[in-house]
Amino acid sequence: DTAVSQTPKYLVTQMGNDKSIKCEQNLGHDTMYWYKQDSKKFLKIMFSYNNKELIINETVPNRFSPKSPDKAHLNLHINSLELGDSAVYFCASSRLSGRAPIFGPGTRLTVL
Amino acid sequence: GEDVEQSLFLSVREGDSSVINCTYTDSSSTYLYWYKQEPGAGLQLLTYIFSNMDMKQDQRLTVLLNKKDKHLSLRIADTQTGDSAIYFCAESEDNAGNMLTFGGGTRLMVKP
């Protein structure tokens, strides 16, 4: 199936831990994104990345960092997890311009 | 910054038409999107419209754009119980890495 996939689907961890969420797309897209959806369902862009440029939403703490081993993957690393990081994180991908981003199924992160 | 607003809730009877409204503030929006999110699921792209279009129709879905008033609507004809979900309006600019700014979502409830 052509799609955007994320692992894990659920992630439960303790405050202060470091964790990663993986994302892969097989759509041949050149741009990938991470979005955060909070408990009130508000969605906010965190990062936009293609092989030339990383655009960071200025409100994202620097504990969050995207890492792209190749064009098909954009992983999200989170250091020193805090309670407020609990949310659903969505990966998405698209062509750089003019095409609607396709979203992954989401990863529900719970920080205890 | 950009702002996208939607009403929180809409309830309709099965078979009726649903109209979900959205307003945005960014006059340089290039694309406007509608996504659907079912409970516990990811974001499904329904349709999108380029800012130089007034209307787009796709089967039961009709998108209307009033660029002067910065108002976007999604009409769902013959609404079914399976249409119950949260509907998100979003906008992007062509020169902003195709990052989306989302509205808060409208929860559509379809009663049998």
mmCIF file of N, CA and C in Angstrom, chain A residues 9 31 33 35 37 41-43 45 47-48 55 90 94-105, chain B residues 31 33 35 37 40-45 48 86 88 94 96-105 107:
data_model
loop_
_atom_site.group_PDB
_atom_site.id
_atom_site.type_symbol
_atom_site.label_atom_id
_atom_site.label_comp_id
_atom_site.label_asym_id
_atom_site.label_seq_id
_atom_site.Cartn_x
_atom_site.Cartn_y
_atom_site.Cartn_z
ATOM 1 N N LYS A 9 2.309 3.236 17.290
ATOM 2 C CA LYS A 9 0.990 3.863 17.292
ATOM 3 C C LYS A 9 0.702 4.481 18.660
ATOM 4 N N THR A 31 8.854 16.325 0.450
ATOM 5 C CA THR A 31 8.754 17.120 1.677
ATOM 6 C C THR A 31 7.972 16.336 2.728
ATOM 7 N N TYR A 33 6.630 16.347 7.062
ATOM 8 C CA TYR A 33 6.218 17.271 8.124
ATOM 9 C C TYR A 33 5.924 16.497 9.419
ATOM 10 N N TYR A 35 3.279 17.250 12.733
ATOM 11 C CA TYR A 35 2.247 18.065 13.345
ATOM 12 C C TYR A 35 1.944 17.502 14.727
ATOM 13 N N GLN A 37 -1.164 17.313 17.627
ATOM 14 C CA GLN A 37 -2.581 17.539 17.927
ATOM 15 C C GLN A 37 -2.785 17.396 19.428
ATOM 16 N N LYS A 41 -7.869 18.818 20.249
ATOM 17 C CA LYS A 41 -7.887 18.531 18.807
ATOM 18 C C LYS A 41 -7.249 19.626 17.958
ATOM 19 N N PHE A 42 -6.613 20.624 18.593
ATOM 20 C CA PHE A 42 -5.934 21.640 17.798
ATOM 21 C C PHE A 42 -4.690 21.044 17.159
ATOM 22 N N LEU A 43 -4.527 21.327 15.877
ATOM 23 C CA LEU A 43 -3.387 20.815 15.114
ATOM 24 C C LEU A 43 -2.429 21.944 14.803
ATOM 25 N N ILE A 45 1.549 22.846 13.102
ATOM 26 C CA ILE A 45 2.762 22.404 12.411
ATOM 27 C C ILE A 45 3.958 22.537 13.357
ATOM 28 N N PHE A 47 7.345 21.003 12.125
ATOM 29 C CA PHE A 47 8.480 21.080 11.199
ATOM 30 C C PHE A 47 8.004 20.809 9.782
ATOM 31 N N SER A 48 8.735 21.412 8.853
ATOM 32 C CA SER A 48 8.623 21.060 7.452
ATOM 33 C C SER A 48 10.050 20.781 6.975
ATOM 34 N N ILE A 55 12.314 23.849 8.009
ATOM 35 C CA ILE A 55 11.588 25.001 8.538
ATOM 36 C C ILE A 55 11.007 24.587 9.873
ATOM 37 N N PHE A 90 1.402 13.653 14.341
ATOM 38 C CA PHE A 90 1.134 13.193 12.979
ATOM 39 C C PHE A 90 2.293 13.553 12.067
ATOM 40 N N SER A 94 4.277 15.498 1.266
ATOM 41 C CA SER A 94 3.698 16.065 0.055
ATOM 42 C C SER A 94 4.827 16.397 -0.915
ATOM 43 N N ARG A 95 4.447 16.775 -2.116
ATOM 44 C CA ARG A 95 5.405 17.448 -2.982
ATOM 45 C C ARG A 95 5.577 18.840 -2.385
ATOM 46 N N LEU A 96 6.690 19.508 -2.664
ATOM 47 C CA LEU A 96 7.001 20.750 -1.959
ATOM 48 C C LEU A 96 5.887 21.768 -2.086
ATOM 49 N N SER A 97 5.351 21.876 -3.292
ATOM 50 C CA SER A 97 4.410 22.967 -3.495
ATOM 51 C C SER A 97 3.182 22.490 -4.244
ATOM 52 N N GLY A 98 2.051 22.974 -3.845
ATOM 53 C CA GLY A 98 0.864 22.777 -4.655
ATOM 54 C C GLY A 98 0.195 21.431 -4.545
ATOM 55 N N ARG A 99 0.568 20.632 -3.583
ATOM 56 C CA ARG A 99 -0.109 19.350 -3.413
ATOM 57 C C ARG A 99 -0.470 19.177 -1.945
ATOM 58 N N ALA A 100 -1.657 18.649 -1.693
ATOM 59 C CA ALA A 100 -2.122 18.503 -0.316
ATOM 60 C C ALA A 100 -1.302 17.464 0.427
ATOM 61 N N PRO A 101 -0.862 17.777 1.633
ATOM 62 C CA PRO A 101 -0.142 16.784 2.430
ATOM 63 C C PRO A 101 -1.020 15.585 2.759
ATOM 64 N N ILE A 102 -0.398 14.412 2.722
ATOM 65 C CA ILE A 102 -1.053 13.164 3.109
ATOM 66 C C ILE A 102 -0.536 12.810 4.501
ATOM 67 N N PHE A 103 -1.466 12.493 5.393
ATOM 68 C CA PHE A 103 -1.100 12.271 6.789
ATOM 69 C C PHE A 103 -0.975 10.799 7.130
ATOM 70 N N GLY A 104 -0.088 10.532 8.087
ATOM 71 C CA GLY A 104 0.016 9.213 8.676
ATOM 72 C C GLY A 104 -1.078 9.008 9.711
ATOM 73 N N PRO A 105 -1.124 7.822 10.319
ATOM 74 C CA PRO A 105 -2.201 7.478 11.257
ATOM 75 C C PRO A 105 -2.043 8.107 12.639
ATOM 76 N N TYR B 31 -3.745 27.742 -1.135
ATOM 77 C CA TYR B 31 -4.583 26.559 -1.184
ATOM 78 C C TYR B 31 -5.395 26.469 0.107
ATOM 79 N N TYR B 33 -7.977 23.645 2.223
ATOM 80 C CA TYR B 33 -8.175 22.212 2.286
ATOM 81 C C TYR B 33 -9.296 21.855 3.265
ATOM 82 N N TYR B 35 -10.052 18.414 5.586
ATOM 83 C CA TYR B 35 -9.661 17.089 6.052
ATOM 84 C C TYR B 35 -10.744 16.548 6.985
ATOM 85 N N GLN B 37 -11.446 13.726 10.161
ATOM 86 C CA GLN B 37 -10.815 12.878 11.159
ATOM 87 C C GLN B 37 -11.895 12.106 11.916
ATOM 88 N N GLY B 40 -10.142 8.379 16.794
ATOM 89 C CA GLY B 40 -8.960 7.529 16.909
ATOM 90 C C GLY B 40 -8.180 7.340 15.625
ATOM 91 N N ALA B 41 -8.521 8.088 14.597
ATOM 92 C CA ALA B 41 -7.891 7.879 13.293
ATOM 93 C C ALA B 41 -7.090 9.102 12.875
ATOM 94 N N GLY B 42 -6.399 8.973 11.762
ATOM 95 C CA GLY B 42 -5.618 10.071 11.221
ATOM 96 C C GLY B 42 -6.482 11.025 10.421
ATOM 97 N N LEU B 43 -5.814 11.903 9.700
ATOM 98 C CA LEU B 43 -6.496 12.924 8.907
ATOM 99 C C LEU B 43 -6.602 12.455 7.467
ATOM 100 N N GLN B 44 -7.827 12.432 6.971
ATOM 101 C CA GLN B 44 -8.073 12.006 5.600
ATOM 102 C C GLN B 44 -8.355 13.241 4.750
ATOM 103 N N LEU B 45 -7.577 13.420 3.688
ATOM 104 C CA LEU B 45 -7.816 14.541 2.799
ATOM 105 C C LEU B 45 -9.134 14.312 2.046
ATOM 106 N N TYR B 48 -9.435 19.833 -1.900
ATOM 107 C CA TYR B 48 -8.797 21.126 -1.719
ATOM 108 C C TYR B 48 -9.095 22.000 -2.912
ATOM 109 N N ILE B 86 -14.802 14.742 12.770
ATOM 110 C CA ILE B 86 -14.368 16.137 12.897
ATOM 111 C C ILE B 86 -13.821 16.561 11.542
ATOM 112 N N PHE B 88 -11.740 19.411 9.456
ATOM 113 C CA PHE B 88 -10.770 20.491 9.617
ATOM 114 C C PHE B 88 -10.594 21.250 8.310
ATOM 115 N N ASP B 94 1.962 29.203 -0.922
ATOM 116 C CA ASP B 94 2.860 28.505 -1.837
ATOM 117 C C ASP B 94 4.321 28.668 -1.460
ATOM 118 N N ALA B 96 5.566 28.906 1.583
ATOM 119 C CA ALA B 96 5.802 28.614 3.011
ATOM 120 C C ALA B 96 6.024 27.132 3.221
ATOM 121 N N GLY B 97 6.653 26.465 2.263
ATOM 122 C CA GLY B 97 6.960 25.052 2.437
ATOM 123 C C GLY B 97 5.740 24.185 2.518
ATOM 124 N N ASN B 98 4.591 24.700 2.047
ATOM 125 C CA ASN B 98 3.348 23.943 2.046
ATOM 126 C C ASN B 98 2.924 23.523 3.444
ATOM 127 N N MET B 99 3.308 24.265 4.458
ATOM 128 C CA MET B 99 2.883 23.959 5.820
ATOM 129 C C MET B 99 1.449 24.449 5.983
ATOM 130 N N LEU B 100 0.637 23.648 6.657
ATOM 131 C CA LEU B 100 -0.767 23.971 6.825
ATOM 132 C C LEU B 100 -1.037 24.675 8.147
ATOM 133 N N THR B 101 -1.942 25.665 8.099
ATOM 134 C CA THR B 101 -2.504 26.246 9.309
ATOM 135 C C THR B 101 -3.937 25.737 9.404
ATOM 136 N N PHE B 102 -4.247 25.051 10.483
ATOM 137 C CA PHE B 102 -5.544 24.416 10.642
ATOM 138 C C PHE B 102 -6.503 25.261 11.476
ATOM 139 N N GLY B 103 -7.795 25.116 11.173
ATOM 140 C CA GLY B 103 -8.835 25.576 12.076
ATOM 141 C C GLY B 103 -8.983 24.587 13.217
ATOM 142 N N GLY B 104 -9.833 24.936 14.171
ATOM 143 C CA GLY B 104 -9.991 24.106 15.357
ATOM 144 C C GLY B 104 -10.821 22.849 15.139
ATOM 145 N N GLY B 105 -11.420 22.718 13.962
ATOM 146 C CA GLY B 105 -12.229 21.532 13.665
ATOM 147 C C GLY B 105 -13.694 21.727 14.013
ATOM 148 N N ARG B 107 -17.042 19.440 14.744
ATOM 149 C CA ARG B 107 -17.514 18.077 15.001
ATOM 150 C C ARG B 107 -18.908 17.928 14.408
#
